[in-house]
mmCIF file of C-alpha atoms and ligand atoms in Angstrom:
data_model
loop_
_atom_site.group_PDB
_atom_site.id
_atom_site.type_symbol
_atom_site.label_atom_id
_atom_site.label_comp_id
_atom_site.label_asym_id
_atom_site.label_seq_id
_atom_site.Cartn_x
_atom_site.Cartn_y
_atom_site.Cartn_z
ATOM 1 C CA UNK A 1 56.596 -26.050 -34.313
ATOM 2 C CA UNK A 2 58.867 -25.008 -37.213
ATOM 3 C CA UNK A 3 58.190 -24.213 -40.870
ATOM 4 C CA UNK A 4 58.958 -27.759 -41.971
ATOM 5 C CA UNK A 5 56.542 -29.114 -39.520
ATOM 6 C CA UNK A 6 53.737 -27.048 -40.928
ATOM 7 C CA UNK A 7 54.666 -28.001 -44.423
ATOM 8 C CA UNK A 8 54.693 -31.619 -43.523
ATOM 9 C CA UNK A 9 51.183 -31.367 -42.151
ATOM 10 C CA UNK A 10 49.963 -29.747 -45.364
ATOM 11 C CA UNK A 11 51.605 -32.421 -47.517
ATOM 12 C CA UNK A 12 50.270 -35.262 -45.374
ATOM 13 C CA UNK A 13 46.734 -34.176 -44.887
ATOM 14 C CA UNK A 14 45.944 -31.720 -47.593
ATOM 15 C CA UNK A 15 44.892 -32.173 -51.251
ATOM 16 C CA UNK A 16 47.822 -31.296 -53.464
ATOM 17 C CA UNK A 17 46.074 -28.750 -55.639
ATOM 18 C CA UNK A 18 48.600 -26.059 -55.142
ATOM 19 C CA UNK A 19 52.363 -25.824 -55.249
ATOM 20 C CA UNK A 20 53.187 -22.953 -52.849
ATOM 21 C CA UNK A 21 56.514 -21.348 -52.069
ATOM 22 C CA UNK A 22 57.733 -23.026 -48.788
ATOM 23 C CA UNK A 23 57.203 -20.158 -46.706
ATOM 24 C CA UNK A 24 54.836 -20.500 -43.709
ATOM 25 C CA UNK A 25 53.290 -17.128 -42.913
ATOM 26 C CA UNK A 26 51.841 -16.192 -39.539
ATOM 27 C CA UNK A 27 51.525 -12.426 -39.556
ATOM 28 C CA UNK A 28 50.829 -9.491 -41.874
ATOM 29 C CA UNK A 29 50.837 -5.783 -41.699
ATOM 30 C CA UNK A 30 50.473 -3.331 -44.549
ATOM 31 C CA UNK A 31 52.818 -4.568 -47.324
ATOM 32 C CA UNK A 32 54.752 -6.886 -45.123
ATOM 33 C CA UNK A 33 54.242 -10.485 -43.879
ATOM 34 C CA UNK A 34 56.365 -12.515 -41.398
ATOM 35 C CA UNK A 35 56.977 -16.286 -41.343
ATOM 36 C CA UNK A 36 56.832 -18.479 -38.361
ATOM 37 C CA UNK A 37 60.475 -17.889 -37.636
ATOM 38 C CA UNK A 38 60.062 -14.085 -37.657
ATOM 39 C CA UNK A 39 61.502 -13.403 -41.041
ATOM 40 C CA UNK A 40 59.894 -10.465 -42.861
ATOM 41 C CA UNK A 41 58.926 -10.366 -46.478
ATOM 42 C CA UNK A 42 57.493 -7.837 -48.939
ATOM 43 C CA UNK A 43 54.287 -9.369 -50.332
ATOM 44 C CA UNK A 44 54.462 -8.826 -54.076
ATOM 45 C CA UNK A 45 51.357 -10.889 -54.785
ATOM 46 C CA UNK A 46 48.792 -9.461 -52.344
ATOM 47 C CA UNK A 47 46.882 -12.817 -52.402
ATOM 48 C CA UNK A 48 46.214 -12.260 -56.149
ATOM 49 C CA UNK A 49 45.178 -8.639 -55.534
ATOM 50 C CA UNK A 50 42.742 -9.498 -52.725
ATOM 51 C CA UNK A 51 44.793 -7.400 -50.121
ATOM 52 C CA UNK A 52 45.002 -4.200 -52.134
ATOM 53 C CA UNK A 53 44.391 -2.284 -48.971
ATOM 54 C CA UNK A 54 47.382 -3.934 -47.143
ATOM 55 C CA UNK A 55 47.398 -6.849 -44.729
ATOM 56 C CA UNK A 56 45.185 -6.560 -41.552
ATOM 57 C CA UNK A 57 44.129 -2.869 -42.350
ATOM 58 C CA UNK A 58 43.247 -1.625 -38.884
ATOM 59 C CA UNK A 59 39.987 0.053 -39.982
ATOM 60 C CA UNK A 60 38.698 -2.968 -41.885
ATOM 61 C CA UNK A 61 39.633 -5.098 -38.939
ATOM 62 C CA UNK A 62 37.701 -2.832 -36.693
ATOM 63 C CA UNK A 63 34.735 -3.022 -38.942
ATOM 64 C CA UNK A 64 34.878 -6.800 -39.018
ATOM 65 C CA UNK A 65 35.043 -7.126 -35.251
ATOM 66 C CA UNK A 66 32.181 -4.502 -34.662
ATOM 67 C CA UNK A 67 29.960 -6.324 -37.000
ATOM 68 C CA UNK A 68 30.791 -9.875 -35.805
ATOM 69 C CA UNK A 69 29.759 -8.808 -32.418
ATOM 70 C CA UNK A 70 26.448 -7.778 -33.543
ATOM 71 C CA UNK A 71 25.170 -9.938 -36.408
ATOM 72 C CA UNK A 72 27.092 -12.141 -39.045
ATOM 73 C CA UNK A 73 24.408 -13.930 -41.066
ATOM 74 C CA UNK A 74 20.718 -13.578 -41.646
ATOM 75 C CA UNK A 75 20.523 -15.246 -45.118
ATOM 76 C CA UNK A 76 18.408 -13.395 -47.717
ATOM 77 C CA UNK A 77 15.249 -14.885 -46.368
ATOM 78 C CA UNK A 78 15.354 -11.677 -44.103
ATOM 79 C CA UNK A 79 16.764 -8.300 -44.546
ATOM 80 C CA UNK A 80 19.788 -6.721 -42.702
ATOM 81 C CA UNK A 81 20.849 -3.246 -41.925
ATOM 82 C CA UNK A 82 24.184 -3.532 -43.851
ATOM 83 C CA UNK A 83 23.119 -4.654 -47.291
ATOM 84 C CA UNK A 84 21.245 -1.609 -48.397
ATOM 85 C CA UNK A 85 24.083 0.769 -47.439
ATOM 86 C CA UNK A 86 26.556 -1.586 -49.182
ATOM 87 C CA UNK A 87 24.493 -1.430 -52.350
ATOM 88 C CA UNK A 88 24.225 2.396 -52.143
ATOM 89 C CA UNK A 89 27.803 3.013 -51.454
ATOM 90 C CA UNK A 90 29.048 0.627 -54.103
ATOM 91 C CA UNK A 91 26.635 2.139 -56.741
ATOM 92 C CA UNK A 92 27.644 5.636 -55.933
ATOM 93 C CA UNK A 93 31.236 4.783 -56.040
ATOM 94 C CA UNK A 94 31.120 2.858 -59.344
ATOM 95 C CA UNK A 95 28.188 4.861 -60.811
ATOM 96 C CA UNK A 96 26.209 1.449 -61.246
ATOM 97 C CA UNK A 97 22.629 0.884 -61.540
ATOM 98 C CA UNK A 98 22.362 -2.228 -59.275
ATOM 99 C CA UNK A 99 24.419 -4.891 -57.460
ATOM 100 C CA UNK A 100 24.208 -8.637 -56.946
ATOM 101 C CA UNK A 101 26.313 -9.738 -54.078
ATOM 102 C CA UNK A 102 28.104 -13.188 -54.090
ATOM 103 C CA UNK A 103 31.167 -14.588 -52.218
ATOM 104 C CA UNK A 104 33.896 -15.803 -54.509
ATOM 105 C CA UNK A 105 34.872 -14.529 -57.852
ATOM 106 C CA UNK A 106 33.865 -17.606 -59.701
ATOM 107 C CA UNK A 107 30.354 -17.252 -58.303
ATOM 108 C CA UNK A 108 30.188 -13.773 -59.638
ATOM 109 C CA UNK A 109 31.140 -15.080 -62.982
ATOM 110 C CA UNK A 110 28.586 -17.899 -62.902
ATOM 111 C CA UNK A 111 26.053 -15.153 -61.836
ATOM 112 C CA UNK A 112 26.741 -13.127 -64.909
ATOM 113 C CA UNK A 113 26.590 -16.230 -67.271
ATOM 114 C CA UNK A 114 23.115 -16.954 -65.962
ATOM 115 C CA UNK A 115 22.046 -13.311 -66.176
ATOM 116 C CA UNK A 116 23.031 -12.732 -69.780
ATOM 117 C CA UNK A 117 21.656 -16.040 -70.946
ATOM 118 C CA UNK A 118 18.303 -15.117 -69.495
ATOM 119 C CA UNK A 119 18.433 -11.661 -70.828
ATOM 120 C CA UNK A 120 19.216 -13.042 -74.362
ATOM 121 C CA UNK A 121 16.067 -15.342 -74.232
ATOM 122 C CA UNK A 122 13.697 -12.897 -72.517
ATOM 123 C CA UNK A 123 14.814 -9.626 -73.967
ATOM 124 C CA UNK A 124 16.961 -10.100 -77.069
ATOM 125 C CA UNK A 125 14.712 -12.982 -78.393
ATOM 126 C CA UNK A 126 17.476 -15.602 -78.743
ATOM 127 C CA UNK A 127 15.823 -19.142 -79.139
ATOM 128 C CA UNK A 128 15.647 -21.137 -76.039
ATOM 129 C CA UNK A 129 19.030 -22.919 -75.137
ATOM 130 C CA UNK A 130 20.830 -21.259 -78.044
ATOM 131 C CA UNK A 131 22.589 -18.371 -76.258
ATOM 132 C CA UNK A 132 26.333 -17.921 -76.919
ATOM 133 C CA UNK A 133 28.872 -16.171 -74.792
ATOM 134 C CA UNK A 134 32.233 -15.038 -76.339
ATOM 135 C CA UNK A 135 35.254 -15.317 -74.254
ATOM 136 C CA UNK A 136 39.104 -14.943 -74.916
ATOM 137 C CA UNK A 137 41.903 -17.315 -75.212
ATOM 138 C CA UNK A 138 44.189 -17.621 -72.217
ATOM 139 C CA UNK A 139 41.400 -16.264 -69.976
ATOM 140 C CA UNK A 140 41.160 -16.763 -66.299
ATOM 141 C CA UNK A 141 37.730 -16.460 -64.752
ATOM 142 C CA UNK A 142 37.768 -19.044 -61.928
ATOM 143 C CA UNK A 143 37.524 -22.814 -61.394
ATOM 144 C CA UNK A 144 33.875 -24.159 -61.659
ATOM 145 C CA UNK A 145 33.031 -26.739 -64.263
ATOM 146 C CA UNK A 146 31.375 -24.183 -66.583
ATOM 147 C CA UNK A 147 34.269 -21.742 -66.247
ATOM 148 C CA UNK A 148 37.008 -24.114 -66.810
ATOM 149 C CA UNK A 149 34.999 -25.393 -69.702
ATOM 150 C CA UNK A 150 35.813 -22.338 -71.736
ATOM 151 C CA UNK A 151 39.403 -21.987 -70.498
ATOM 152 C CA UNK A 152 42.104 -22.710 -73.061
ATOM 153 C CA UNK A 153 44.565 -23.941 -70.198
ATOM 154 C CA UNK A 154 44.873 -27.535 -70.545
ATOM 155 C CA UNK A 155 45.944 -27.828 -66.873
ATOM 156 C CA UNK A 156 42.679 -26.333 -65.791
ATOM 157 C CA UNK A 157 40.474 -28.315 -68.050
ATOM 158 C CA UNK A 158 42.020 -31.793 -68.545
ATOM 159 C CA UNK A 159 39.995 -34.536 -66.898
ATOM 160 C CA UNK A 160 37.066 -32.427 -65.820
ATOM 161 C CA UNK A 161 34.692 -32.841 -68.792
ATOM 162 C CA UNK A 162 31.993 -32.888 -70.095
ATOM 163 C CA UNK A 163 31.649 -29.204 -70.083
ATOM 164 C CA UNK A 164 28.906 -26.606 -70.372
ATOM 165 C CA UNK A 165 28.097 -25.722 -73.980
ATOM 166 C CA UNK A 166 27.462 -22.169 -75.293
ATOM 167 C CA UNK A 167 30.896 -20.561 -75.342
ATOM 168 C CA UNK A 168 32.999 -19.355 -78.274
ATOM 169 C CA UNK A 169 36.695 -18.462 -77.882
ATOM 170 C CA UNK A 170 38.463 -15.693 -79.703
ATOM 171 C CA UNK A 171 42.154 -14.314 -79.373
ATOM 172 C CA UNK A 172 42.443 -11.775 -76.593
ATOM 173 C CA UNK A 173 42.609 -8.212 -77.838
ATOM 174 C CA UNK A 174 41.409 -8.945 -81.371
ATOM 175 C CA UNK A 175 38.373 -6.653 -82.178
ATOM 176 C CA UNK A 176 38.112 -8.143 -85.739
ATOM 177 C CA UNK A 177 37.786 -11.615 -84.285
ATOM 178 C CA UNK A 178 35.016 -10.287 -81.843
ATOM 179 C CA UNK A 179 33.142 -8.912 -84.576
ATOM 180 C CA UNK A 180 33.364 -12.092 -86.647
ATOM 181 C CA UNK A 181 32.301 -14.264 -83.883
ATOM 182 C CA UNK A 182 29.144 -12.548 -83.176
ATOM 183 C CA UNK A 183 26.019 -14.193 -84.324
ATOM 184 C CA UNK A 184 22.238 -13.454 -83.728
ATOM 185 C CA UNK A 185 22.560 -15.787 -80.803
ATOM 186 C CA UNK A 186 25.384 -13.892 -79.005
ATOM 187 C CA UNK A 187 24.333 -12.847 -75.632
ATOM 188 C CA UNK A 188 27.490 -11.378 -74.092
ATOM 189 C CA UNK A 189 31.336 -10.879 -74.466
ATOM 190 C CA UNK A 190 33.240 -11.735 -71.202
ATOM 191 C CA UNK A 191 36.756 -10.339 -70.958
ATOM 192 C CA UNK A 192 39.431 -9.260 -68.522
ATOM 193 C CA UNK A 193 40.643 -5.707 -69.101
ATOM 194 C CA UNK A 194 44.147 -7.070 -68.362
ATOM 195 C CA UNK A 195 44.808 -10.818 -68.303
ATOM 196 C CA UNK A 196 46.299 -11.400 -65.022
ATOM 197 C CA UNK A 197 46.706 -15.137 -64.560
ATOM 198 C CA UNK A 198 47.923 -15.377 -68.315
ATOM 199 C CA UNK A 199 50.952 -13.279 -67.288
ATOM 200 C CA UNK A 200 49.793 -9.574 -67.044
ATOM 201 C CA UNK A 201 48.862 -9.326 -70.723
ATOM 202 C CA UNK A 202 47.588 -5.966 -71.886
ATOM 203 C CA UNK A 203 45.398 -5.739 -74.986
ATOM 204 C CA UNK A 204 46.290 -3.339 -77.753
ATOM 205 C CA UNK A 205 45.397 0.266 -76.870
ATOM 206 C CA UNK A 206 41.864 1.021 -77.868
ATOM 207 C CA UNK A 207 40.701 -2.596 -77.672
ATOM 208 C CA UNK A 208 38.236 -2.184 -74.876
ATOM 209 C CA UNK A 209 36.792 1.003 -76.671
ATOM 210 C CA UNK A 210 36.331 -1.056 -79.851
ATOM 211 C CA UNK A 211 34.820 -3.919 -77.919
ATOM 212 C CA UNK A 212 32.390 -1.470 -76.391
ATOM 213 C CA UNK A 213 31.428 -0.153 -79.696
ATOM 214 C CA UNK A 214 30.921 -3.569 -81.414
ATOM 215 C CA UNK A 215 28.953 -4.864 -78.388
ATOM 216 C CA UNK A 216 26.687 -1.896 -78.399
ATOM 217 C CA UNK A 217 26.131 -2.077 -82.247
ATOM 218 C CA UNK A 218 25.298 -5.742 -82.150
ATOM 219 C CA UNK A 219 23.314 -5.607 -78.826
ATOM 220 C CA UNK A 220 25.782 -7.883 -77.076
ATOM 221 C CA UNK A 221 26.266 -7.452 -73.312
ATOM 222 C CA UNK A 222 29.869 -6.240 -72.508
ATOM 223 C CA UNK A 223 31.006 -8.035 -69.321
ATOM 224 C CA UNK A 224 34.390 -6.974 -67.868
ATOM 225 C CA UNK A 225 35.849 -9.168 -65.253
ATOM 226 C CA UNK A 226 37.534 -6.737 -63.045
ATOM 227 C CA UNK A 227 38.059 -9.231 -60.116
ATOM 228 C CA UNK A 228 41.797 -8.732 -60.389
ATOM 229 C CA UNK A 229 42.104 -5.473 -62.253
ATOM 230 C CA UNK A 230 39.439 -3.645 -60.239
ATOM 231 C CA UNK A 231 39.494 -1.627 -57.003
ATOM 232 C CA UNK A 232 42.634 0.332 -57.666
ATOM 233 C CA UNK A 233 44.919 -2.299 -58.816
ATOM 234 C CA UNK A 234 45.743 -0.597 -62.171
ATOM 235 C CA UNK A 235 45.802 2.946 -60.750
ATOM 236 C CA UNK A 236 41.910 3.468 -61.414
ATOM 237 C CA UNK A 237 39.079 2.365 -59.417
ATOM 238 C CA UNK A 238 38.145 0.029 -62.414
ATOM 239 C CA UNK A 239 40.443 -0.639 -65.294
ATOM 240 C CA UNK A 240 37.797 0.260 -67.792
ATOM 241 C CA UNK A 241 38.424 3.912 -66.910
ATOM 242 C CA UNK A 242 41.788 3.804 -68.778
ATOM 243 C CA UNK A 243 39.747 3.647 -72.039
ATOM 244 C CA UNK A 244 36.900 5.837 -70.763
ATOM 245 C CA UNK A 245 34.256 3.148 -71.283
ATOM 246 C CA UNK A 246 31.557 1.520 -69.214
ATOM 247 C CA UNK A 247 30.752 -2.123 -69.233
ATOM 248 C CA UNK A 248 27.191 -3.314 -69.124
ATOM 249 C CA UNK A 249 28.215 -5.729 -66.277
ATOM 250 C CA UNK A 250 31.353 -5.473 -64.230
ATOM 251 C CA UNK A 251 32.662 -8.222 -61.812
ATOM 252 C CA UNK A 252 34.508 -7.337 -58.772
ATOM 253 C CA UNK A 253 35.652 -9.528 -55.929
ATOM 254 C CA UNK A 254 39.123 -10.201 -54.293
ATOM 255 C CA UNK A 255 40.018 -6.622 -52.802
ATOM 256 C CA UNK A 256 36.255 -5.914 -52.259
ATOM 257 C CA UNK A 257 36.829 -7.135 -48.647
ATOM 258 C CA UNK A 258 40.524 -6.040 -48.386
ATOM 259 C CA UNK A 259 41.410 -9.727 -47.894
ATOM 260 C CA UNK A 260 39.287 -10.298 -44.680
ATOM 261 C CA UNK A 261 36.447 -12.338 -46.222
ATOM 262 C CA UNK A 262 35.291 -13.647 -49.528
ATOM 263 C CA UNK A 263 33.050 -10.916 -50.980
ATOM 264 C CA UNK A 264 32.140 -10.570 -54.799
ATOM 265 C CA UNK A 265 29.542 -8.626 -56.599
ATOM 266 C CA UNK A 266 28.251 -8.156 -60.119
ATOM 267 C CA UNK A 267 27.710 -4.542 -60.965
ATOM 268 C CA UNK A 268 25.129 -3.711 -63.562
ATOM 269 C CA UNK A 269 24.972 -0.489 -65.528
ATOM 270 C CA UNK A 270 21.903 -1.382 -67.431
ATOM 271 C CA UNK A 271 18.609 -3.079 -66.873
ATOM 272 C CA UNK A 272 20.180 -6.472 -67.796
ATOM 273 C CA UNK A 273 20.002 -7.659 -64.114
ATOM 274 C CA UNK A 274 16.303 -6.976 -63.985
ATOM 275 C CA UNK A 275 15.595 -10.312 -65.638
ATOM 276 C CA UNK A 276 16.411 -12.188 -62.420
ATOM 277 C CA UNK A 277 13.328 -12.670 -60.280
ATOM 278 C CA UNK A 278 12.957 -14.108 -56.614
ATOM 279 C CA UNK A 279 13.972 -17.608 -56.319
ATOM 280 C CA UNK A 280 15.949 -17.748 -59.591
ATOM 281 C CA UNK A 281 19.460 -17.135 -58.142
ATOM 282 C CA UNK A 282 21.100 -16.654 -54.823
ATOM 283 C CA UNK A 283 23.610 -17.852 -52.048
ATOM 284 C CA UNK A 284 23.251 -18.324 -48.500
ATOM 285 C CA UNK A 285 26.110 -16.165 -47.477
ATOM 286 C CA UNK A 286 25.899 -13.623 -50.432
ATOM 287 C CA UNK A 287 25.072 -10.256 -49.077
ATOM 288 C CA UNK A 288 25.464 -11.167 -45.450
ATOM 289 C CA UNK A 289 25.912 -8.297 -43.002
ATOM 290 C CA UNK A 290 29.537 -9.225 -42.014
ATOM 291 C CA UNK A 291 30.521 -9.256 -45.662
ATOM 292 C CA UNK A 292 28.776 -6.094 -46.275
ATOM 293 C CA UNK A 293 30.316 -4.120 -43.351
ATOM 294 C CA UNK A 294 33.690 -5.353 -44.218
ATOM 295 C CA UNK A 295 33.268 -4.572 -47.869
ATOM 296 C CA UNK A 296 31.817 -1.104 -47.067
ATOM 297 C CA UNK A 297 34.991 -0.240 -45.083
ATOM 298 C CA UNK A 298 37.376 -1.910 -47.576
ATOM 299 C CA UNK A 299 35.932 0.613 -50.271
ATOM 300 C CA UNK A 300 36.031 3.463 -47.845
ATOM 301 C CA UNK A 301 39.694 3.102 -47.006
ATOM 302 C CA UNK A 302 40.528 2.519 -50.731
ATOM 303 C CA UNK A 303 39.142 6.088 -51.359
ATOM 304 C CA UNK A 304 39.824 7.960 -48.288
ATOM 305 C CA UNK A 305 43.367 6.831 -47.932
ATOM 306 C CA UNK A 306 44.367 7.607 -51.584
ATOM 307 C CA UNK A 307 45.389 4.093 -52.457
ATOM 308 C CA UNK A 308 44.159 4.279 -56.006
ATOM 309 C CA UNK A 309 46.340 7.458 -56.556
ATOM 310 C CA UNK A 310 49.272 5.802 -54.949
ATOM 311 C CA UNK A 311 48.806 2.725 -57.209
ATOM 312 C CA UNK A 312 49.027 5.008 -60.237
ATOM 313 C CA UNK A 313 52.109 6.940 -58.874
ATOM 314 C CA UNK A 314 53.952 3.838 -57.455
ATOM 315 C CA UNK A 315 53.093 1.739 -60.394
ATOM 316 C CA UNK A 316 54.666 4.219 -62.789
ATOM 317 C CA UNK A 317 57.755 4.479 -60.637
ATOM 318 C CA UNK A 318 58.184 0.735 -60.034
ATOM 319 C CA UNK A 319 57.748 0.192 -63.931
ATOM 320 C CA UNK A 320 60.292 2.847 -64.848
ATOM 321 C CA UNK A 321 62.671 1.349 -62.154
ATOM 322 C CA UNK A 322 62.217 -2.100 -63.517
ATOM 323 C CA UNK A 323 62.736 -1.044 -67.043
ATOM 324 C CA UNK A 324 65.980 0.547 -66.069
ATOM 325 C CA UNK A 325 67.460 -2.497 -64.683
ATOM 326 C CA UNK A 326 70.228 -3.857 -67.142
ATOM 327 C CA UNK A 327 69.657 -7.564 -67.413
ATOM 328 C CA UNK A 328 70.346 -10.207 -70.030
ATOM 329 C CA UNK A 329 67.392 -12.145 -68.514
ATOM 330 C CA UNK A 330 64.538 -9.715 -68.650
ATOM 331 C CA UNK A 331 62.686 -9.818 -71.948
ATOM 332 C CA UNK A 332 59.903 -7.359 -71.092
ATOM 333 C CA UNK A 333 58.549 -5.417 -68.345
ATOM 334 C CA UNK A 334 54.794 -4.498 -68.774
ATOM 335 C CA UNK A 335 51.892 -3.469 -66.702
ATOM 336 C CA UNK A 336 49.536 -0.781 -65.432
ATOM 337 C CA UNK A 337 49.519 0.724 -62.061
ATOM 338 C CA UNK A 338 50.748 -1.916 -59.537
ATOM 339 C CA UNK A 339 49.772 -4.810 -61.778
ATOM 340 C CA UNK A 340 53.125 -5.751 -63.209
ATOM 341 C CA UNK A 341 54.658 -8.600 -65.201
ATOM 342 C CA UNK A 342 58.397 -9.263 -65.600
ATOM 343 C CA UNK A 343 58.800 -11.660 -68.464
ATOM 344 C CA UNK A 344 62.079 -13.474 -68.690
ATOM 345 C CA UNK A 345 63.755 -14.855 -71.775
ATOM 346 C CA UNK A 346 63.012 -18.520 -72.392
ATOM 347 C CA UNK A 347 66.551 -19.459 -71.836
ATOM 348 C CA UNK A 348 66.748 -17.850 -68.397
ATOM 349 C CA UNK A 349 65.575 -21.136 -66.877
ATOM 350 C CA UNK A 350 62.072 -20.159 -65.986
ATOM 351 C CA UNK A 351 60.683 -17.733 -63.475
ATOM 352 C CA UNK A 352 60.434 -20.009 -60.398
ATOM 353 C CA UNK A 353 64.146 -20.153 -59.595
ATOM 354 C CA UNK A 354 64.150 -16.415 -59.481
ATOM 355 C CA UNK A 355 61.128 -16.307 -57.178
ATOM 356 C CA UNK A 356 63.071 -18.670 -54.898
ATOM 357 C CA UNK A 357 66.122 -16.357 -54.998
ATOM 358 C CA UNK A 358 63.789 -13.281 -54.298
ATOM 359 C CA UNK A 359 62.352 -15.043 -51.432
ATOM 360 C CA UNK A 360 65.960 -15.339 -49.915
ATOM 361 C CA UNK A 361 66.121 -11.518 -50.374
ATOM 362 C CA UNK A 362 62.905 -11.015 -48.522
ATOM 363 C CA UNK A 363 60.442 -10.649 -51.454
ATOM 364 C CA UNK A 364 57.496 -13.035 -52.088
ATOM 365 C CA UNK A 365 56.622 -12.928 -55.877
ATOM 366 C CA UNK A 366 54.717 -15.387 -57.915
ATOM 367 C CA UNK A 367 55.835 -17.049 -61.070
ATOM 368 C CA UNK A 368 53.027 -17.200 -63.807
ATOM 369 C CA UNK A 369 53.195 -19.298 -66.884
ATOM 370 C CA UNK A 370 56.795 -20.415 -66.378
ATOM 371 C CA UNK A 371 58.622 -17.261 -67.762
ATOM 372 C CA UNK A 372 56.791 -14.374 -65.988
ATOM 373 C CA UNK A 373 57.217 -12.957 -62.494
ATOM 374 C CA UNK A 374 54.261 -11.168 -61.356
ATOM 375 C CA UNK A 375 54.814 -8.161 -59.075
ATOM 376 C CA UNK A 376 51.628 -6.689 -57.450
ATOM 377 C CA UNK A 377 52.244 -5.408 -53.996
ATOM 378 C CA UNK A 378 49.533 -3.987 -51.875
ATOM 379 C CA UNK A 379 48.437 -0.385 -52.962
ATOM 380 C CA UNK A 380 49.820 1.220 -49.835
ATOM 381 C CA UNK A 381 53.417 0.629 -50.856
ATOM 382 C CA UNK A 382 55.902 3.582 -50.297
ATOM 383 C CA UNK A 383 58.596 4.920 -52.628
ATOM 384 C CA UNK A 384 61.187 3.750 -50.117
ATOM 385 C CA UNK A 385 59.784 0.239 -50.195
ATOM 386 C CA UNK A 386 59.803 0.438 -53.991
ATOM 387 C CA UNK A 387 63.412 1.356 -54.088
ATOM 388 C CA UNK A 388 64.235 -1.422 -51.691
ATOM 389 C CA UNK A 389 62.335 -3.958 -53.918
ATOM 390 C CA UNK A 390 64.197 -2.676 -56.993
ATOM 391 C CA UNK A 391 67.591 -3.299 -55.268
ATOM 392 C CA UNK A 392 66.593 -6.806 -54.551
ATOM 393 C CA UNK A 393 65.296 -7.450 -58.007
ATOM 394 C CA UNK A 394 68.476 -5.910 -59.491
ATOM 395 C CA UNK A 395 70.557 -8.237 -57.311
ATOM 396 C CA UNK A 396 68.784 -11.402 -58.431
ATOM 397 C CA UNK A 397 68.042 -10.470 -62.153
ATOM 398 C CA UNK A 398 70.504 -7.724 -62.981
ATOM 399 C CA UNK A 399 73.667 -7.830 -65.147
ATOM 400 C CA UNK A 400 76.412 -10.249 -63.988
ATOM 401 C CA UNK A 401 77.395 -13.844 -64.530
HETATM 402 C C1 LIG B 501 40.640 -14.617 -59.060
HETATM 403 C C2 LIG B 501 39.957 -14.396 -60.284
HETATM 404 C C3 LIG B 501 38.729 -14.968 -60.449
HETATM 405 C C4 LIG B 501 38.118 -16.112 -59.525
HETATM 406 O O1 LIG B 501 37.918 -15.626 -58.254
HETATM 407 P P1 LIG B 501 37.831 -16.589 -56.971
HETATM 408 O O2 LIG B 501 37.410 -15.809 -55.812
HETATM 409 O O3 LIG B 501 39.176 -17.358 -56.830
HETATM 410 O O4 LIG B 501 36.764 -17.576 -57.360
HETATM 411 C C5 LIG B 501 37.976 -14.698 -61.603
HETATM 412 N N1 LIG B 501 38.442 -13.714 -62.535
HETATM 413 C C6 LIG B 501 39.671 -13.230 -62.339
HETATM 414 C C7 LIG B 501 40.090 -12.244 -63.382
HETATM 415 C C8 LIG B 501 40.344 -13.476 -61.222
HETATM 416 O O5 LIG B 501 41.759 -12.851 -61.194
#
């Protein structure tokens, strides 16, 4: 079979809820992926930062196979010999108080919404069914009805109502608006440290610190969605470290398994999570031994193989290289660590045609919000590969014509 045959099958039998680049991948190793005809590409998306550790990392693969041979699923009706160790290692690494494991990122978001609502009623004293959660415009937190209900992206929302009430939307990065939106019924503030899907949007310096202070003063739970920014992507284990703060609840997912398996978690730095009692929340696959074994190794290689430090170093190098490209098409280069956005001028004709040209040069990049190209390779990228990538980007976007 050739690429077009696989594409045709997807088109014929699949739901059309994605519009992928027409590259059919069949193999991956580190920062590289290969298509069915053997052409090699640099992966500059890393499955939306789920493969921070690089494709098919051999030690994570080994952990997956070992565990799959022994025990894969017990459900939480029984205990297993991986869950406690996963909790302990994750808490030690992130200096958290407790962990609630789920599978997808969206489930972790749903979990914190339930948790902070219950905390608001039982601990803060908000009248029943009146709890409010503040979120930001242009957020991306997943795809469930409740989550898209507080999205500001029409494409994500339109046609899916009625939505869950209880959310207020403020502009991203606006501490004054946060302060003004808080009422006695406010339970939590949910925010991404850097908005990834919105096009790698960084808040003003000091925003997270201000948000931390405002939340503490008003007894509002600060929830950071680090599903994309977490686990080394921005050059720190968690992006909150850039501003020296600690969220009350942090969400991680994506790279928690190094791309092998859906694993997400809610990390609690406070007693907020203790409002949940047996029978009130759960998931058949959440905390299963296979997920735990994979996640334990995914966290271990991140730390032991210096990937977070490499993300910081290579991110700085990549950003500097991109900023040095003379181009009439590039409006702004922004990012932190290896979470980089390349925004084009509106008259450049959109980001997608350039993503198609980069694909011809051997780089797989994703256009985001029509004018931004996202660059987020696995954290194991080397200086030589960054240099090579800069050459390709210069050839496509640099001066000329
Ligand atoms: C990807 C993502 C999610 C949703 O995760 P899924 O595993 O796709 O449900 C939530 N928040 C952020 C910031 C994300 O990037």
